[in-house]
Every structure is written in structure tokens, then in C-alpha cells.
Tab-separated table of C-alpha atoms in Angstrom:
chain	number	residue	atom	x	y	z
A	1	MET	CA	88.982	146.479	117.364
A	2	SER	CA	90.768	147.072	120.597
A	3	ALA	CA	94.036	145.199	120.872
A	4	PRO	CA	93.753	141.790	122.542
A	5	ASP	CA	95.507	141.301	125.827
A	6	GLU	CA	99.121	140.249	125.239
A	7	ASP	CA	98.629	137.121	127.339
A	8	THR	CA	95.476	136.036	125.535
A	9	PHE	CA	96.155	133.161	123.159
A	10	ALA	CA	92.810	133.105	121.388
A	11	GLU	CA	89.834	135.360	121.249
A	12	GLU	CA	86.288	134.279	120.429
A	13	GLY	CA	85.241	137.521	118.830
A	14	GLY	CA	86.381	141.011	118.112
A	15	GLU	CA	85.423	144.210	116.425
A	16	MET	CA	86.722	145.800	113.297
A	17	GLU	CA	86.664	149.490	112.638
A	18	GLU	CA	84.886	150.925	109.650
A	19	MET	CA	85.947	154.093	107.908
A	20	ASP	CA	86.246	157.137	110.094
A	21	GLU	CA	83.710	159.403	108.463
A	22	SER	CA	85.293	162.582	109.729
A	23	GLY	CA	88.778	161.851	108.400
A	24	SER	CA	92.071	162.750	110.034
A	25	GLU	CA	95.791	162.889	109.340
A	26	ASP	CA	95.877	159.120	109.900
A	27	ASP	CA	93.162	158.385	107.387
A	28	GLU	CA	93.595	157.592	103.713
A	29	GLY	CA	94.371	161.067	102.445
A	30	ASP	CA	92.940	161.725	99.049
A	31	VAL	CA	91.635	165.195	99.796
A	32	MET	CA	93.533	168.083	101.341
A	33	GLU	CA	91.718	170.688	103.453
A	34	ASP	CA	92.847	174.289	103.936
A	35	GLU	CA	91.382	176.120	106.919
A	36	GLY	CA	89.613	179.411	106.328
A	37	ALA	CA	88.639	178.735	102.723
A	38	ASP	CA	85.212	178.170	101.215
A	39	GLU	CA	83.724	174.699	101.985
A	40	GLU	CA	83.832	173.564	98.366
A	41	ALA	CA	86.777	175.605	97.154
A	42	LYS	CA	89.094	174.566	99.973
A	43	LYS	CA	89.207	170.891	99.004
A	44	LYS	CA	91.819	169.724	96.531
A	45	VAL	CA	93.522	166.494	95.563
A	46	TYR	CA	96.670	165.674	97.530
A	47	VAL	CA	99.387	163.673	95.784
A	48	PRO	CA	102.339	162.524	97.923
A	49	GLY	CA	105.658	163.921	96.772
A	50	ILE	CA	104.154	166.593	94.496
A	51	GLU	CA	103.467	169.264	97.076
A	52	PRO	CA	104.003	169.095	100.862
A	53	LEU	CA	101.184	169.876	103.283
A	54	GLN	CA	101.107	173.527	104.273
A	55	ALA	CA	100.410	174.964	107.737
A	56	GLY	CA	96.745	174.544	108.594
A	57	GLU	CA	96.187	171.831	105.983
A	58	GLU	CA	95.220	168.299	106.884
A	59	LEU	CA	94.316	165.145	105.013
A	60	GLU	CA	90.766	163.914	104.886
A	61	MET	CA	89.683	160.621	103.416
A	62	ASP	CA	87.622	160.792	100.235
A	63	ARG	CA	84.932	158.193	100.911
A	64	SER	CA	83.803	158.202	97.286
A	65	ALA	CA	87.173	156.761	96.184
A	66	TYR	CA	86.531	153.434	97.953
A	67	ARG	CA	83.956	150.725	97.333
A	68	MET	CA	84.874	149.168	100.685
A	69	TYR	CA	87.201	150.040	103.541
A	70	HIS	CA	87.775	148.405	106.944
A	71	GLU	CA	90.659	148.216	109.379
A	72	CYS	CA	91.616	146.067	112.366
A	73	GLN	CA	94.425	145.435	114.836
A	74	THR	CA	95.773	142.173	116.276
A	75	GLY	CA	97.758	143.381	119.285
A	76	ALA	CA	101.403	142.958	118.255
A	77	PRO	CA	101.935	143.994	114.610
A	78	CYS	CA	102.129	141.364	111.884
A	79	LEU	CA	105.102	141.575	109.536
A	80	SER	CA	103.559	139.020	107.180
A	81	PHE	CA	100.240	137.349	106.363
A	82	ASP	CA	98.593	135.299	103.651
A	83	ILE	CA	95.037	134.766	102.448
A	84	LEU	CA	93.363	131.376	102.892
A	85	ARG	CA	91.042	130.368	100.084
A	86	ASP	CA	87.569	129.459	101.347
A	87	GLY	CA	84.672	127.435	99.971
A	88	ASP	CA	82.401	130.388	99.224
A	89	GLY	CA	83.300	130.586	95.541
A	90	ASP	CA	85.272	132.883	93.254
A	91	GLY	CA	84.390	136.266	91.766
A	92	ARG	CA	82.515	137.417	94.885
A	93	GLU	CA	81.495	141.079	94.852
A	94	GLN	CA	78.152	141.005	96.693
A	95	PHE	CA	78.223	142.555	100.184
A	96	PRO	CA	78.564	141.514	102.934
A	97	LEU	CA	81.882	139.764	102.286
A	98	SER	CA	83.958	137.436	104.466
A	99	MET	CA	87.549	136.225	104.349
A	100	LEU	CA	90.161	134.112	106.113
A	101	LEU	CA	93.729	135.258	106.820
A	102	CYS	CA	96.751	133.643	108.454
A	103	ALA	CA	99.270	136.015	110.032
A	104	GLY	CA	102.327	135.966	112.280
A	105	THR	CA	103.306	138.575	114.854
A	106	GLN	CA	106.522	140.430	115.607
A	107	ALA	CA	106.052	141.084	119.326
A	108	ASP	CA	108.383	142.801	121.814
A	109	THR	CA	109.450	139.481	123.357
A	110	ALA	CA	109.911	136.037	121.783
A	111	LEU	CA	107.331	134.484	124.138
A	112	SER	CA	104.622	136.983	123.184
A	113	ASN	CA	104.379	135.989	119.513
A	114	ARG	CA	101.338	134.329	117.948
A	115	LEU	CA	100.439	132.471	114.769
A	116	ILE	CA	96.956	133.799	114.023
A	117	VAL	CA	94.036	132.650	111.909
A	118	MET	CA	91.588	135.528	111.378
A	119	ARG	CA	88.030	135.397	110.106
A	120	MET	CA	86.664	138.764	109.005
A	121	HIS	CA	82.981	138.737	108.110
A	122	ASN	CA	79.928	140.955	107.654
A	123	LEU	CA	82.100	143.341	105.646
A	124	HIS	CA	79.885	145.939	103.980
A	125	GLY	CA	80.701	148.529	101.357
A	126	THR	CA	81.204	152.260	101.842
A	127	GLU	CA	77.794	153.798	101.399
A	128	LYS	CA	77.424	157.240	99.903
A	129	GLU	CA	76.506	160.039	102.269
A	130	LYS	CA	72.753	160.209	102.850
A	131	ASP	CA	70.953	163.447	102.113
A	132	GLU	CA	69.694	165.254	105.199
A	133	GLU	CA	66.155	164.864	103.941
A	134	GLU	CA	66.510	161.071	103.940
A	135	SER	CA	67.613	160.769	107.563
A	136	SER	CA	64.367	159.834	109.272
A	137	ASP	CA	64.006	157.420	112.156
A	138	GLU	CA	67.244	157.529	114.199
A	139	GLU	CA	66.442	154.293	116.023
A	140	SER	CA	66.069	152.286	112.809
A	141	ASP	CA	69.294	153.843	111.506
A	142	GLU	CA	71.106	152.663	114.633
A	143	GLU	CA	69.698	149.148	114.220
A	144	GLU	CA	70.819	149.119	110.605
A	145	ASP	CA	74.301	150.310	111.609
A	146	GLU	CA	74.480	147.508	114.197
A	147	ASP	CA	73.508	144.944	111.552
A	148	LYS	CA	76.304	146.210	109.315
A	149	LYS	CA	78.989	146.135	111.991
A	150	PRO	CA	82.022	144.158	110.743
A	151	GLN	CA	83.006	141.111	112.781
A	152	LEU	CA	86.368	139.540	113.564
A	153	GLU	CA	87.295	136.186	115.102
A	154	LEU	CA	90.893	135.439	116.068
A	155	ALA	CA	92.357	132.014	116.868
A	156	MET	CA	95.877	132.606	118.159
A	157	MET	CA	98.517	129.960	118.877
A	158	PRO	CA	101.605	130.918	120.907
A	159	HIS	CA	104.745	130.808	118.777
A	160	TYR	CA	108.185	131.223	120.296
A	161	GLY	CA	110.035	133.820	118.230
A	162	GLY	CA	108.958	136.525	115.828
A	163	ILE	CA	107.466	135.389	112.519
A	164	ASN	CA	109.259	136.804	109.469
A	165	ARG	CA	106.968	135.455	106.759
A	166	VAL	CA	103.857	133.277	106.423
A	167	ARG	CA	102.609	131.468	103.310
A	168	VAL	CA	99.589	129.162	103.160
A	169	THR	CA	98.418	126.418	100.805
A	170	ARG	CA	95.904	123.589	100.488
A	171	ARG	CA	97.150	120.018	100.143
A	172	GLY	CA	94.230	117.641	99.899
A	173	GLU	CA	92.109	118.309	102.981
A	174	GLN	CA	94.962	120.051	104.800
A	175	SER	CA	95.364	123.806	105.168
A	176	LEU	CA	99.082	124.323	105.727
A	177	ALA	CA	101.060	127.368	106.839
A	178	ALA	CA	104.805	127.651	106.167
A	179	VAL	CA	106.452	129.946	108.704
A	180	TRP	CA	109.915	131.513	108.538
A	181	SER	CA	110.801	132.514	112.086
A	182	GLU	CA	113.633	134.466	113.645
A	183	LYS	CA	114.728	131.193	115.294
A	184	GLY	CA	116.333	130.291	111.960
A	185	GLN	CA	113.842	127.511	111.259
A	186	VAL	CA	111.152	126.972	108.659
A	187	GLU	CA	108.117	125.299	110.237
A	188	LEU	CA	104.922	123.873	108.760
A	189	TYR	CA	101.629	123.989	110.673
A	190	ASP	CA	98.257	122.340	110.127
A	191	LEU	CA	95.687	125.129	110.563
A	192	GLN	CA	92.613	122.901	110.945
A	193	PRO	CA	92.059	123.522	114.713
A	194	GLN	CA	92.250	127.286	114.216
A	195	LEU	CA	89.965	127.237	111.181
A	196	GLU	CA	87.357	125.281	113.134
A	197	ALA	CA	87.662	127.720	116.047
A	198	VAL	CA	86.967	130.869	114.005
A	199	HIS	CA	83.803	129.290	112.544
A	200	SER	CA	82.263	127.969	115.774
A	201	SER	CA	81.958	129.430	119.274
A	202	ALA	CA	81.993	125.913	120.784
A	203	ALA	CA	85.160	125.014	118.867
A	204	MET	CA	86.685	128.349	119.912
A	205	ALA	CA	85.981	127.635	123.598
A	206	ALA	CA	87.597	124.212	123.276
A	207	PHE	CA	90.541	125.696	121.365
A	208	ILE	CA	91.175	128.260	124.113
A	209	GLN	CA	90.878	125.639	126.862
A	210	GLN	CA	93.395	123.318	125.211
A	211	GLN	CA	95.743	126.160	124.296
A	212	LYS	CA	99.465	125.444	124.265
A	213	GLU	CA	102.442	126.481	122.197
A	214	ALA	CA	102.039	125.742	118.507
A	215	THR	CA	103.401	122.329	117.548
A	216	ALA	CA	104.848	122.167	114.068
A	217	LEU	CA	103.742	119.393	111.746
A	218	PHE	CA	107.263	119.486	110.296
A	219	SER	CA	110.309	121.732	110.630
A	220	PHE	CA	113.666	122.237	108.919
A	221	SER	CA	116.770	123.545	110.691
A	222	GLY	CA	119.142	123.130	107.746
A	223	HIS	CA	119.299	126.827	106.898
A	224	MET	CA	122.407	128.418	108.385
A	225	SER	CA	120.525	131.555	109.490
A	226	GLU	CA	117.050	133.069	109.573
A	227	GLY	CA	115.336	134.188	106.402
A	228	PHE	CA	112.291	135.727	104.761
A	229	ALA	CA	111.952	134.074	101.338
A	230	ILE	CA	109.417	131.260	101.033
A	231	ASP	CA	106.792	130.121	98.498
A	232	TRP	CA	104.437	127.166	97.939
A	233	SER	CA	104.216	125.719	94.450
A	234	PRO	CA	100.903	126.511	92.697
A	235	THR	CA	101.258	123.432	90.459
A	236	VAL	CA	102.568	120.675	92.789
A	237	PRO	CA	100.616	120.550	96.090
A	238	GLY	CA	102.963	120.618	99.071
A	239	ARG	CA	106.144	121.532	97.145
A	240	LEU	CA	107.959	124.405	98.868
A	241	VAL	CA	111.037	126.556	98.357
A	242	SER	CA	112.784	128.540	101.125
A	243	GLY	CA	115.747	130.931	101.105
A	244	ASP	CA	117.811	132.452	103.917
A	245	CYS	CA	119.942	135.478	104.767
A	246	LYS	CA	123.127	133.458	104.076
A	247	LYS	CA	122.246	133.210	100.332
A	248	ASN	CA	121.128	129.554	100.312
A	249	ILE	CA	117.901	128.137	98.837
A	250	HIS	CA	116.366	124.730	99.604
A	251	VAL	CA	113.529	122.913	97.812
A	252	TRP	CA	111.109	120.764	99.812
A	253	GLU	CA	109.438	117.710	98.256
A	254	PRO	CA	106.292	116.405	99.991
A	255	GLN	CA	106.163	112.724	100.892
A	256	GLU	CA	103.076	110.548	100.486
A	257	ARG	CA	102.073	110.486	104.155
A	258	GLY	CA	101.372	114.220	104.189
A	259	THR	CA	103.332	114.881	107.376
A	260	SER	CA	106.925	114.795	106.105
A	261	TRP	CA	109.038	116.483	103.438
A	262	GLN	CA	112.332	115.539	101.818
A	263	ILE	CA	114.809	118.419	101.627
A	264	ASP	CA	118.042	118.218	99.708
A	265	GLN	CA	120.809	119.404	102.021
A	266	ARG	CA	122.741	120.762	99.027
A	267	PRO	CA	121.444	124.299	98.498
A	268	PHE	CA	120.837	126.213	95.299
A	269	SER	CA	123.630	128.713	95.715
A	270	SER	CA	124.240	131.211	92.880
A	271	HIS	CA	123.404	134.277	94.993
A	272	SER	CA	126.242	135.975	96.873
A	273	LYS	CA	124.081	137.678	99.510
A	274	SER	CA	120.749	137.286	101.347
A	275	VAL	CA	117.824	135.815	99.381
A	276	GLU	CA	114.915	138.217	99.944
A	277	ASP	CA	112.003	136.666	98.021
A	278	LEU	CA	111.060	133.539	96.040
A	279	GLN	CA	108.294	132.837	93.517
A	280	TRP	CA	107.375	129.594	91.739
A	281	SER	CA	106.417	129.746	88.084
A	282	PRO	CA	102.608	129.502	87.780
A	283	THR	CA	102.951	127.184	84.756
A	284	GLU	CA	106.268	125.301	84.935
A	285	ALA	CA	106.358	122.968	87.942
A	286	THR	CA	110.161	122.827	88.255
A	287	VAL	CA	110.956	126.531	87.758
A	288	PHE	CA	111.187	129.298	90.349
A	289	ALA	CA	112.572	132.846	90.598
A	290	SER	CA	114.551	134.550	93.358
A	291	CYS	CA	115.800	138.029	94.218
A	292	SER	CA	118.591	139.097	96.506
A	293	VAL	CA	120.519	141.798	98.332
A	294	ASP	CA	123.212	141.138	95.696
A	295	GLN	CA	120.990	143.204	93.300
A	296	SER	CA	120.189	140.227	91.062
A	297	ILE	CA	117.065	138.336	90.000
A	298	ARG	CA	117.595	134.694	89.058
A	299	ILE	CA	115.549	131.948	87.396
A	300	TRP	CA	116.141	128.340	88.504
A	301	ASP	CA	115.140	124.824	87.473
A	302	ILE	CA	115.132	122.265	90.293
A	303	ARG	CA	116.221	119.569	87.816
A	304	ALA	CA	119.554	121.345	87.337
A	305	PRO	CA	121.066	122.189	90.743
A	306	PRO	CA	122.923	124.000	92.169
A	307	ASN	CA	123.178	126.999	89.803
A	308	SER	CA	120.574	129.299	88.280
A	309	MET	CA	119.588	129.077	84.589
A	310	LEU	CA	119.143	132.798	83.918
A	311	SER	CA	120.003	135.966	85.764
A	312	ALA	CA	119.703	139.740	85.619
A	313	ASN	CA	122.803	140.604	87.652
A	314	GLU	CA	122.144	144.307	88.120
A	315	ALA	CA	118.371	144.229	88.174
A	316	HIS	CA	118.257	147.133	90.641
A	317	SER	CA	120.910	149.565	91.859
A	318	SER	CA	120.595	148.201	95.408
A	319	ASP	CA	118.828	145.356	97.278
A	320	VAL	CA	116.019	143.647	95.358
A	321	ASN	CA	113.392	143.129	98.061
A	322	VAL	CA	110.355	141.519	96.452
A	323	ILE	CA	109.172	139.824	93.252
A	324	SER	CA	105.835	138.625	91.855
A	325	TRP	CA	105.277	136.220	88.936
A	326	ASN	CA	102.311	137.074	86.691
A	327	ARG	CA	99.838	134.174	86.534
A	328	ALA	CA	98.740	134.746	82.939
A	329	GLU	CA	101.657	136.456	81.175
A	330	PRO	CA	105.447	135.758	81.113
A	331	PHE	CA	106.120	138.818	83.294
A	332	LEU	CA	107.997	139.179	86.564
A	333	LEU	CA	107.540	142.263	88.750
A	334	SER	CA	110.274	143.447	91.122
A	335	GLY	CA	110.705	146.125	93.773
A	336	GLY	CA	113.939	147.320	95.367
A	337	ASP	CA	115.528	149.526	97.981
A	338	ASP	CA	115.925	152.103	95.194
A	339	GLY	CA	112.141	152.652	95.282
A	340	LEU	CA	111.813	151.411	91.703
A	341	LEU	CA	109.187	149.037	90.337
A	342	LYS	CA	110.349	147.042	87.307
A	343	VAL	CA	108.511	144.702	84.948
A	344	TRP	CA	110.571	141.949	83.300
A	345	ASP	CA	109.533	140.018	80.188
A	346	LEU	CA	110.929	136.529	80.784
A	347	ARG	CA	111.220	136.007	77.023
A	348	GLN	CA	113.772	138.836	77.010
A	349	PHE	CA	115.263	138.208	80.447
A	350	LYS	CA	118.751	137.489	79.080
A	351	THR	CA	119.072	141.115	77.972
A	352	GLY	CA	119.035	142.210	81.617
A	353	ARG	CA	116.704	145.090	80.743
A	354	PRO	CA	113.150	145.528	82.105
A	355	VAL	CA	110.283	146.318	79.732
A	356	ALA	CA	108.815	148.858	82.153
A	357	ASN	CA	110.239	150.987	84.943
A	358	PHE	CA	108.251	153.099	87.448
A	359	LYS	CA	109.472	155.548	90.080
A	360	GLN	CA	106.595	156.800	92.211
A	361	HIS	CA	107.628	155.626	95.683
A	362	SER	CA	110.182	157.714	97.567
A	363	ALA	CA	111.463	154.876	99.794
A	364	PRO	CA	112.262	151.138	99.510
A	365	ILE	CA	109.549	148.887	98.058
A	366	THR	CA	108.248	146.453	100.704
A	367	SER	CA	105.729	144.347	98.742
A	368	VAL	CA	104.515	143.788	95.169
A	369	GLU	CA	101.792	141.570	93.716
A	370	TRP	CA	100.031	141.117	90.383
A	371	ASN	CA	96.243	141.133	90.447
A	372	PRO	CA	95.242	137.436	90.161
A	373	THR	CA	92.232	138.183	87.947
A	374	ASP	CA	93.571	141.019	85.767
A	375	SER	CA	97.034	140.324	84.349
A	376	SER	CA	97.771	143.980	83.520
A	377	VAL	CA	97.128	145.302	87.048
A	378	PHE	CA	99.499	145.179	90.028
A	379	ALA	CA	99.897	146.767	93.452
A	380	ALA	CA	102.959	147.801	95.443
A	381	SER	CA	103.756	149.219	98.867
A	382	GLY	CA	106.718	151.199	100.107
A	383	ALA	CA	108.450	152.372	103.246
A	384	ASP	CA	107.007	155.799	102.356
A	385	ASP	CA	103.668	154.558	103.841
A	386	ILE	CA	102.006	154.493	100.422
A	387	LEU	CA	100.255	151.660	98.604
A	388	SER	CA	100.033	152.150	94.831
A	389	GLN	CA	97.857	150.489	92.172
A	390	TRP	CA	98.941	150.302	88.515
A	391	ASP	CA	97.505	149.230	85.163
A	392	LEU	CA	100.008	148.450	82.395
A	393	SER	CA	97.266	148.387	79.749
A	394	VAL	CA	96.822	152.164	80.031
A	395	GLU	CA	98.616	154.169	77.351
A	396	SER	CA	99.334	157.901	77.506
A	397	SER	CA	96.758	158.514	74.771
A	398	ASP	CA	94.051	156.791	76.852
A	399	VAL	CA	94.223	159.359	79.627
A	400	GLY	CA	91.617	162.079	79.572
A	401	ALA	CA	91.687	165.309	81.529
A	402	ARG	CA	94.254	165.082	84.322
A	403	VAL	CA	93.703	166.536	87.769
A	404	GLU	CA	95.214	170.000	88.032
A	405	GLY	CA	98.705	169.959	89.486
A	406	VAL	CA	99.320	166.247	88.981
A	407	LYS	CA	100.178	166.140	85.275
A	408	ASP	CA	103.551	164.526	86.013
A	409	LEU	CA	102.014	161.291	87.287
A	410	PRO	CA	102.532	158.251	85.021
A	411	PRO	CA	99.298	157.357	83.179
A	412	GLN	CA	99.531	153.751	84.415
A	413	LEU	CA	99.160	154.873	88.039
A	414	LEU	CA	95.577	154.196	89.137
A	415	PHE	CA	95.489	154.969	92.849
A	416	LEU	CA	97.559	155.964	95.895
A	417	HIS	CA	96.297	154.659	99.246
A	418	GLN	CA	97.576	156.120	102.516
A	419	GLY	CA	96.863	156.039	106.228
A	420	GLN	CA	98.989	153.120	107.452
A	421	SER	CA	102.332	153.372	109.192
A	422	GLU	CA	105.160	151.172	107.824
A	423	ILE	CA	103.299	148.939	105.363
A	424	LYS	CA	104.980	145.524	105.328
A	425	GLU	CA	102.982	143.287	102.985
A	426	ILE	CA	100.025	143.404	100.589
A	427	HIS	CA	97.896	140.746	98.878
A	428	TRP	CA	95.007	140.809	96.427
A	429	HIS	CA	92.209	138.484	97.497
A	430	PRO	CA	92.123	135.636	94.928
A	431	GLN	CA	88.331	135.177	95.238
A	432	MET	CA	87.164	138.809	95.425
A	433	PRO	CA	88.046	140.965	92.396
A	434	GLY	CA	89.886	144.194	93.208
A	435	LEU	CA	90.020	143.632	96.976
A	436	ILE	CA	93.358	144.281	98.705
A	437	VAL	CA	94.526	143.436	102.229
A	438	SER	CA	97.603	145.172	103.651
A	439	THR	CA	99.437	144.810	106.943
A	440	ALA	CA	101.504	147.489	108.668
A	441	LEU	CA	102.843	148.394	112.087
A	442	SER	CA	99.539	150.219	112.595
A	443	GLY	CA	97.395	147.164	111.738
A	444	PHE	CA	95.460	145.764	108.778
A	445	ASN	CA	93.534	147.574	106.031
A	446	VAL	CA	90.959	145.743	103.885
A	447	PHE	CA	89.682	147.773	100.946
A	448	ARG	CA	88.633	148.019	97.345
A	449	THR	CA	89.084	151.240	95.401
A	450	ILE	CA	86.908	152.534	92.572
A	451	SER	CA	89.906	152.125	90.243
A	452	VAL	CA	90.010	148.308	90.175
């Protein structure tokens, strides 16, 4: 869609872009074209880092590698977003699909930032190319294309200051967003007005008319600086943990009224440098993990403050940027500035050695996440503008004929997705198997590959 006006706080509707059929250097490059060669012979697989593009070569998207692909922009880029669960059920694969996202912008000026609820709907799959013989009535084709046009509604609240990270949860009837902002505060917002607006044109009109700066349901100014690390507990509704760039971590306990939280002013403080990411255990209500610029990953129990229970002190050779806790297995996934992806077995965490180690990205890892419905699959993104998909269940002996020229790729690597500039965060959709959403300076991608 075209970018909304910077002064527009909410927008009733918008357009999303489907795959560019022609392909370009900005598209997801799975196929490399060499000018002057035979139509069929000139196409070959392009793998980043294996062989640079030559003069006259350009990347073209291989449509057959995707079951679905859409993209959209929100004006100012969003550094972080999260997926809101909806009431349409789990395991959805039937097109058209719809989804709800909450995102926060990093605009040029503090006053231009927005906390956004997005509703993407009428999302269709990537159809195979039609044979020339099948293309009959052009008018009916155009009508069909119009019916399959993806739709986007945006409800945008002004937020003073750039938004570093957003995480959402449900607590009873409330849909809550926790926001780490560059103001050095962690704020909680009730998203109900925005959710109503993206589902109803009348509610959207009222939302726009009453528009004012977002008012936090609750906020905490006890952190000594801004931060990025934040996570809602999956086992205790409303329980939150937040960490800042001054190495301190605070746990939030929800109070009965639903509009206030108790926060212990004494921080969890075993890290020596900035806390970059936090993850609650999916099974143990009092346990969470953290990673830091001090190169360590730590496991904590909120019943035993202020020090961590376990730690891998040299988990990576530089900053540890992101972690993800597997929902079904005792595994923790980490990504660092060293470009490495590491899998840790928490039963062997004391050894300080990962059980798996992957080096495919050529720049710092910016986001990692386990697939919520397949415990052996995960995705990662890097500052090399690549999003990778992996499957730990694949052994070397399982791999059949490899593509010529790419024999050095690890067998667990399923897919490399390109086309975005500076990918910041990725999430699997918890209700739609295999579907990934990613945000970057160039906007959002929503896709499912044939690999997952």
C-alpha cells in the first residue's frame, strides 16, 4: 500500500501489495538470471554468500517456492511487532486468510511515532502461472483479481517517542500491549478501541474523530535507561518481565483490578551489560531466560532474587542479541552479533556448550523464533537482509540430491528468503502453520514457503 500521510493517526483502509510477478533485485531472489543465455538454461539457483552476482545478472523471485506472499508498508518503519491471537481458530490453512498485528514505529521525530493495530485480510495464496491456452475472458480475470486483492486496515495511536519493542497478550477480556520506548519507560496499553476500529468502518470513523495521544493503562519509570527486552508470561496471565540497557531486569506482578501491576524495585542483576532479550519458560511459571551484551545467557527463578540460577558465560563471542524458548522441548535458541545460531539443551546448560551451532548468516542475528507447531523447526533473520528457515530433525543421510553448486549448505537449512532491507523482527503465526511475518526498514512481508 502507499505510505499513509505522516500526520494521519488512523486510516480506515489500505492496500497491500501482492507478489511482483516480474521479479526484480528487490524481490525474494531464489533464481538468478544471466542476460543473453537461453530462456531455460540461463536460470539457476542463487545462494547468498556462495557466489556473488555477476555483471548482467539479476535476482528474480521464484513464485513456485512460496505458498503465499504479500507485503505492506506502514509509513515510518516498525522496529518491532507482535501477533494478536484472534477468534478464528487454530491450524488455519484455507485461503483467504486474515490476521491481526500490533506494531510500533521508529519515525524521524518523536512526535511522529504511532502504536498501530493492523488487520490484514483477504490474503490469498500464490497461484501457479496459467497456461496461455487457459487465459480466456480478460474481463472476468480482472474481476477475479479484484476479488482476491488483499486488504489492510490500520488503527494508529500517536505515541511520543520511538517504540523499541512491542509484545502483546490476552488477560481475561483485555488485549494488552507492552511497549518499551526510547523515553526509558515501559508502558501497557489496552488495545480494545483499536481492535474495534479495524473490524468496523463506523468504529474506525469514531476512533479517528476522537484521536489523541495514546494513554497508557499503566507505566513503569523505574528502569534507569531505555531497553529492548520484554516478555509476557505464557502461564500466568498479565505477568511481565522487562530488562534495560543498564543490565537490570524487573518482574511485574498483575493485581486483581486488571489496571495495575506491582513491580519490585530491586532488580535481578547478574548481567554486567545491557539485557537484550528475555523469554519466560513455557512450562515453569517462575522461570525465565535472558541474554546480554556481556556475551552470556542466564536462567532465573523469580523466587530467588537477585541472582541467576544458571548461566553460560561465554555463550557467544560477542553480544547475544536474541533468544527463543522452545514450547515443547527443553531447548533454547540464541543468535548473536557473531552471526551464529546456537541451540542449547537446558538439561546440559551447566556445561556451557550448545548442542547445535549454525553459521549461515554473514552479519549479526536480529531475530530468532521456534515454530510454535513444529518443535524441530525455527527461523532466524540477520543484518545481512536474509531470513532463514531450519529443521533440526533433518540428518545428513536424509538429504537427497543437492542443487549443483550448493553442496556446502547445512542439511538442516530449509529456505533462504530475501528482498527486505534491514530485517528487524520475525514471528511465526501461532494459528496458521508455517506462516511467517517479518518487519524491516522496507516494510512487512507475510509469507509461507513450500518448505514448512
